[in-house]
Amino acid sequence: MNRSFVLSRQVTCAPSTSKFKPTLLRSLQQFYEKLIQSRRIAYWREDGFTPKLCNYQELRDEHTVDKKLIIENFLPFFQLHAPMIEEQQQMILDSNFMITFVLLERAFQSQHGKYFVMASGCMIDTNDLMKFYRNPEELDDDKAMDAKTLLGPYWRRNNQILGKHLKEVKLDVDEFLLIVALIYWDFGG
């Protein structure tokens, strides 16, 4: 390749004196960071946080808190940039998006390890679902075995569809957020 030709094609850009308007992706990153910060406040104690394996009861409680944090800190980005639609349609869109977002984000946060990582940083060992579904207050493991039998296929399927593929491609945060935006704004057209 002719070096002088390549150098002659370089674009030079003087600093702009106008106010910088963030791109959609940069704005989405800011809202996502706000969500991450709100989770730190909600889940972490002042003396720090040590990740641990959680059980189904902790997952249920965490999901209740996290849903509220997502609604307050992340969904406003989409509502701000979404086309104006009726309130009821907006609620349906947000509700449908929430499920997909949580599944995708959990897989994204779990892509570098062997555990399923929750929003709080707690983990689920999907290879030991008996421990996850066991109620520490009960001596009988029948309910845990029933839950494992019923919900075990969900965990395997989630790993096959999301977890395995995200580990292969190793998304970074920008790529993850781009996919999130595409999912939200996919109106099925």
GROMACS .gro file of C-alpha atoms in nm:
model
  189
    1MET     CA    1   0.000   0.000   0.000
    2ASN     CA    2   0.130   0.345  -0.088
    3ARG     CA    3   0.209   0.518   0.240
    4SER     CA    4   0.170   0.870   0.106
    5PHE     CA    5  -0.176   0.785  -0.024
    6VAL     CA    6  -0.286   0.648   0.314
    7LEU     CA    7  -0.146   0.947   0.502
    8SER     CA    8  -0.312   1.189   0.263
    9ARG     CA    9  -0.649   1.030   0.346
   10GLN     CA   10  -0.619   1.076   0.722
   11VAL     CA   11  -0.890   1.291   0.865
   12THR     CA   12  -0.785   1.572   1.091
   13CYS     CA   13  -1.031   1.715   1.332
   14ALA     CA   14  -0.991   2.031   1.531
   15PRO     CA   15  -1.153   2.036   1.873
   16SER     CA   16  -1.508   2.156   1.855
   17THR     CA   17  -1.615   2.463   2.047
   18SER     CA   18  -1.978   2.349   2.056
   19LYS     CA   19  -2.118   2.160   2.352
   20PHE     CA   20  -2.073   1.785   2.318
   21LYS     CA   21  -2.397   1.595   2.285
   22PRO     CA   22  -2.349   1.234   2.390
   23THR     CA   23  -2.428   0.960   2.142
   24LEU     CA   24  -2.711   0.718   2.212
   25LEU     CA   25  -2.461   0.452   2.312
   26ARG     CA   26  -2.279   0.689   2.550
   27SER     CA   27  -2.610   0.794   2.702
   28LEU     CA   28  -2.713   0.428   2.739
   29GLN     CA   29  -2.379   0.358   2.910
   30GLN     CA   30  -2.451   0.638   3.158
   31PHE     CA   31  -2.793   0.494   3.243
   32TYR     CA   32  -2.643   0.145   3.278
   33GLU     CA   33  -2.372   0.280   3.507
   34LYS     CA   34  -2.646   0.447   3.712
   35LEU     CA   35  -2.816   0.106   3.741
   36ILE     CA   36  -2.488  -0.056   3.850
   37GLN     CA   37  -2.433   0.216   4.112
   38SER     CA   38  -2.788   0.179   4.246
   39ARG     CA   39  -2.728  -0.196   4.281
   40ARG     CA   40  -2.410  -0.134   4.478
   41ILE     CA   41  -2.604   0.086   4.717
   42ALA     CA   42  -2.891  -0.163   4.745
   43TYR     CA   43  -2.692  -0.484   4.785
   44TRP     CA   44  -2.351  -0.403   4.928
   45ARG     CA   45  -2.280  -0.328   5.288
   46GLU     CA   46  -2.040  -0.052   5.395
   47ASP     CA   47  -1.776  -0.307   5.493
   48GLY     CA   48  -1.769  -0.444   5.139
   49PHE     CA   49  -1.918  -0.742   4.966
   50THR     CA   50  -1.805  -1.100   4.944
   51PRO     CA   51  -1.977  -1.297   4.667
   52LYS     CA   52  -2.147  -1.613   4.788
   53LEU     CA   53  -2.366  -1.888   4.654
   54CYS     CA   54  -2.732  -1.803   4.700
   55ASN     CA   55  -3.049  -2.008   4.724
   56TYR     CA   56  -3.387  -1.965   4.558
   57GLN     CA   57  -3.526  -1.754   4.843
   58GLU     CA   58  -3.243  -1.502   4.813
   59LEU     CA   59  -3.288  -1.497   4.435
   60ARG     CA   60  -3.659  -1.420   4.471
   61ASP     CA   61  -3.593  -1.138   4.717
   62GLU     CA   62  -3.314  -0.997   4.502
   63HIS     CA   63  -3.525  -1.005   4.187
   64THR     CA   64  -3.795  -0.799   4.358
   65VAL     CA   65  -3.541  -0.529   4.447
   66ASP     CA   66  -3.363  -0.545   4.112
   67LYS     CA   67  -3.683  -0.506   3.912
   68LYS     CA   68  -3.747  -0.177   4.089
   69LEU     CA   69  -3.387  -0.062   4.031
   70ILE     CA   70  -3.411  -0.139   3.658
   71ILE     CA   71  -3.741   0.048   3.628
   72GLU     CA   72  -3.606   0.353   3.811
   73ASN     CA   73  -3.252   0.370   3.671
   74PHE     CA   74  -3.234   0.200   3.330
   75LEU     CA   75  -3.574   0.202   3.159
   76PRO     CA   76  -3.594   0.584   3.162
   77PHE     CA   77  -3.326   0.587   2.889
   78PHE     CA   78  -3.556   0.398   2.653
   79GLN     CA   79  -3.863   0.595   2.752
   80LEU     CA   80  -3.670   0.914   2.683
   81HIS     CA   81  -3.558   0.799   2.337
   82ALA     CA   82  -3.851   0.577   2.236
   83PRO     CA   83  -4.113   0.696   1.992
   84MET     CA   84  -4.415   0.840   2.165
   85ILE     CA   85  -4.657   0.556   2.224
   86GLU     CA   86  -4.959   0.515   2.445
   87GLU     CA   87  -4.893   0.454   2.813
   88GLN     CA   88  -5.046   0.105   2.809
   89GLN     CA   89  -4.830   0.006   2.510
   90GLN     CA   90  -4.525   0.150   2.688
   91MET     CA   91  -4.601  -0.064   2.993
   92ILE     CA   92  -4.631  -0.378   2.777
   93LEU     CA   93  -4.310  -0.294   2.592
   94ASP     CA   94  -4.124  -0.233   2.919
   95SER     CA   95  -4.260  -0.552   3.078
   96ASN     CA   96  -4.162  -0.768   2.780
   97PHE     CA   97  -3.821  -0.605   2.763
   98MET     CA   98  -3.756  -0.652   3.134
   99ILE     CA   99  -3.763  -1.032   3.111
  100THR     CA  100  -3.529  -1.042   2.814
  101PHE     CA  101  -3.295  -0.783   2.966
  102VAL     CA  102  -3.261  -0.969   3.295
  103LEU     CA  103  -3.189  -1.301   3.120
  104LEU     CA  104  -2.937  -1.143   2.884
  105GLU     CA  105  -2.767  -0.938   3.154
  106ARG     CA  106  -2.733  -1.237   3.387
  107ALA     CA  107  -2.569  -1.434   3.103
  108PHE     CA  108  -2.347  -1.135   3.020
  109GLN     CA  109  -2.235  -1.098   3.382
  110SER     CA  110  -2.173  -1.474   3.401
  111GLN     CA  111  -1.969  -1.510   3.083
  112HIS     CA  112  -1.628  -1.515   3.252
  113GLY     CA  113  -1.690  -1.773   3.522
  114LYS     CA  114  -1.851  -2.104   3.599
  115TYR     CA  115  -2.136  -1.965   3.811
  116PHE     CA  116  -2.454  -1.782   3.716
  117VAL     CA  117  -2.395  -1.432   3.857
  118MET     CA  118  -2.686  -1.235   3.998
  119ALA     CA  119  -2.728  -0.856   3.998
  120SER     CA  120  -2.603  -0.839   4.357
  121GLY     CA  121  -2.291  -1.037   4.275
  122CYS     CA  122  -2.421  -1.349   4.447
  123MET     CA  123  -2.391  -1.665   4.242
  124ILE     CA  124  -2.587  -1.977   4.155
  125ASP     CA  125  -2.408  -2.305   4.096
  126THR     CA  126  -2.623  -2.447   3.817
  127ASN     CA  127  -2.434  -2.777   3.849
  128ASP     CA  128  -2.567  -2.818   4.205
  129LEU     CA  129  -2.931  -2.715   4.185
  130MET     CA  130  -3.020  -2.923   4.492
  131LYS     CA  131  -2.819  -2.680   4.701
  132PHE     CA  132  -2.988  -2.386   4.529
  133TYR     CA  133  -3.344  -2.516   4.583
  134ARG     CA  134  -3.287  -2.664   4.930
  135ASN     CA  135  -3.468  -2.482   5.209
  136PRO     CA  136  -3.224  -2.460   5.502
  137GLU     CA  137  -3.518  -2.470   5.746
  138GLU     CA  138  -3.639  -2.810   5.622
  139LEU     CA  139  -3.473  -3.147   5.670
  140ASP     CA  140  -3.665  -3.308   5.383
  141ASP     CA  141  -3.509  -3.263   5.039
  142ASP     CA  142  -3.820  -3.376   4.847
  143LYS     CA  143  -3.926  -3.021   4.759
  144ALA     CA  144  -3.575  -2.935   4.646
  145MET     CA  145  -3.568  -3.248   4.429
  146ASP     CA  146  -3.907  -3.159   4.279
  147ALA     CA  147  -3.790  -2.805   4.203
  148LYS     CA  148  -3.466  -2.934   4.051
  149THR     CA  149  -3.659  -3.181   3.835
  150LEU     CA  150  -3.906  -2.916   3.722
  151LEU     CA  151  -3.668  -2.622   3.675
  152GLY     CA  152  -3.342  -2.799   3.592
  153PRO     CA  153  -3.426  -2.797   3.219
  154TYR     CA  154  -3.470  -2.417   3.238
  155TRP     CA  155  -3.116  -2.372   3.369
  156ARG     CA  156  -2.970  -2.610   3.108
  157ARG     CA  157  -3.162  -2.436   2.828
  158ASN     CA  158  -3.058  -2.092   2.950
  159ASN     CA  159  -2.696  -2.205   2.939
  160GLN     CA  160  -2.734  -2.358   2.592
  161ILE     CA  161  -2.909  -2.056   2.443
  162LEU     CA  162  -2.738  -1.764   2.618
  163GLY     CA  163  -2.455  -1.860   2.849
  164LYS     CA  164  -2.260  -2.084   2.615
  165HIS     CA  165  -2.276  -1.843   2.323
  166LEU     CA  166  -2.188  -1.535   2.525
  167LYS     CA  167  -1.883  -1.717   2.663
  168GLU     CA  168  -1.778  -1.792   2.305
  169VAL     CA  169  -1.807  -1.434   2.174
  170LYS     CA  170  -1.699  -1.258   2.497
  171LEU     CA  171  -1.907  -0.943   2.459
  172ASP     CA  172  -1.779  -0.619   2.603
  173VAL     CA  173  -2.014  -0.367   2.768
  174ASP     CA  174  -2.065  -0.162   2.449
  175GLU     CA  175  -2.161  -0.471   2.249
  176PHE     CA  176  -2.391  -0.587   2.527
  177LEU     CA  177  -2.565  -0.248   2.542
  178LEU     CA  178  -2.601  -0.237   2.164
  179ILE     CA  179  -2.780  -0.573   2.175
  180VAL     CA  180  -2.996  -0.449   2.462
  181ALA     CA  181  -3.099  -0.141   2.260
  182LEU     CA  182  -3.174  -0.352   1.953
  183ILE     CA  183  -3.393  -0.582   2.161
  184TYR     CA  184  -3.585  -0.292   2.314
  185TRP     CA  185  -3.645  -0.119   1.982
  186ASP     CA  186  -3.732  -0.435   1.789
  187PHE     CA  187  -4.099  -0.372   1.728
  188GLY     CA  188  -4.132  -0.692   1.527
  189GLY     CA  189  -4.148  -0.510   1.195
   0.00000   0.00000   0.00000
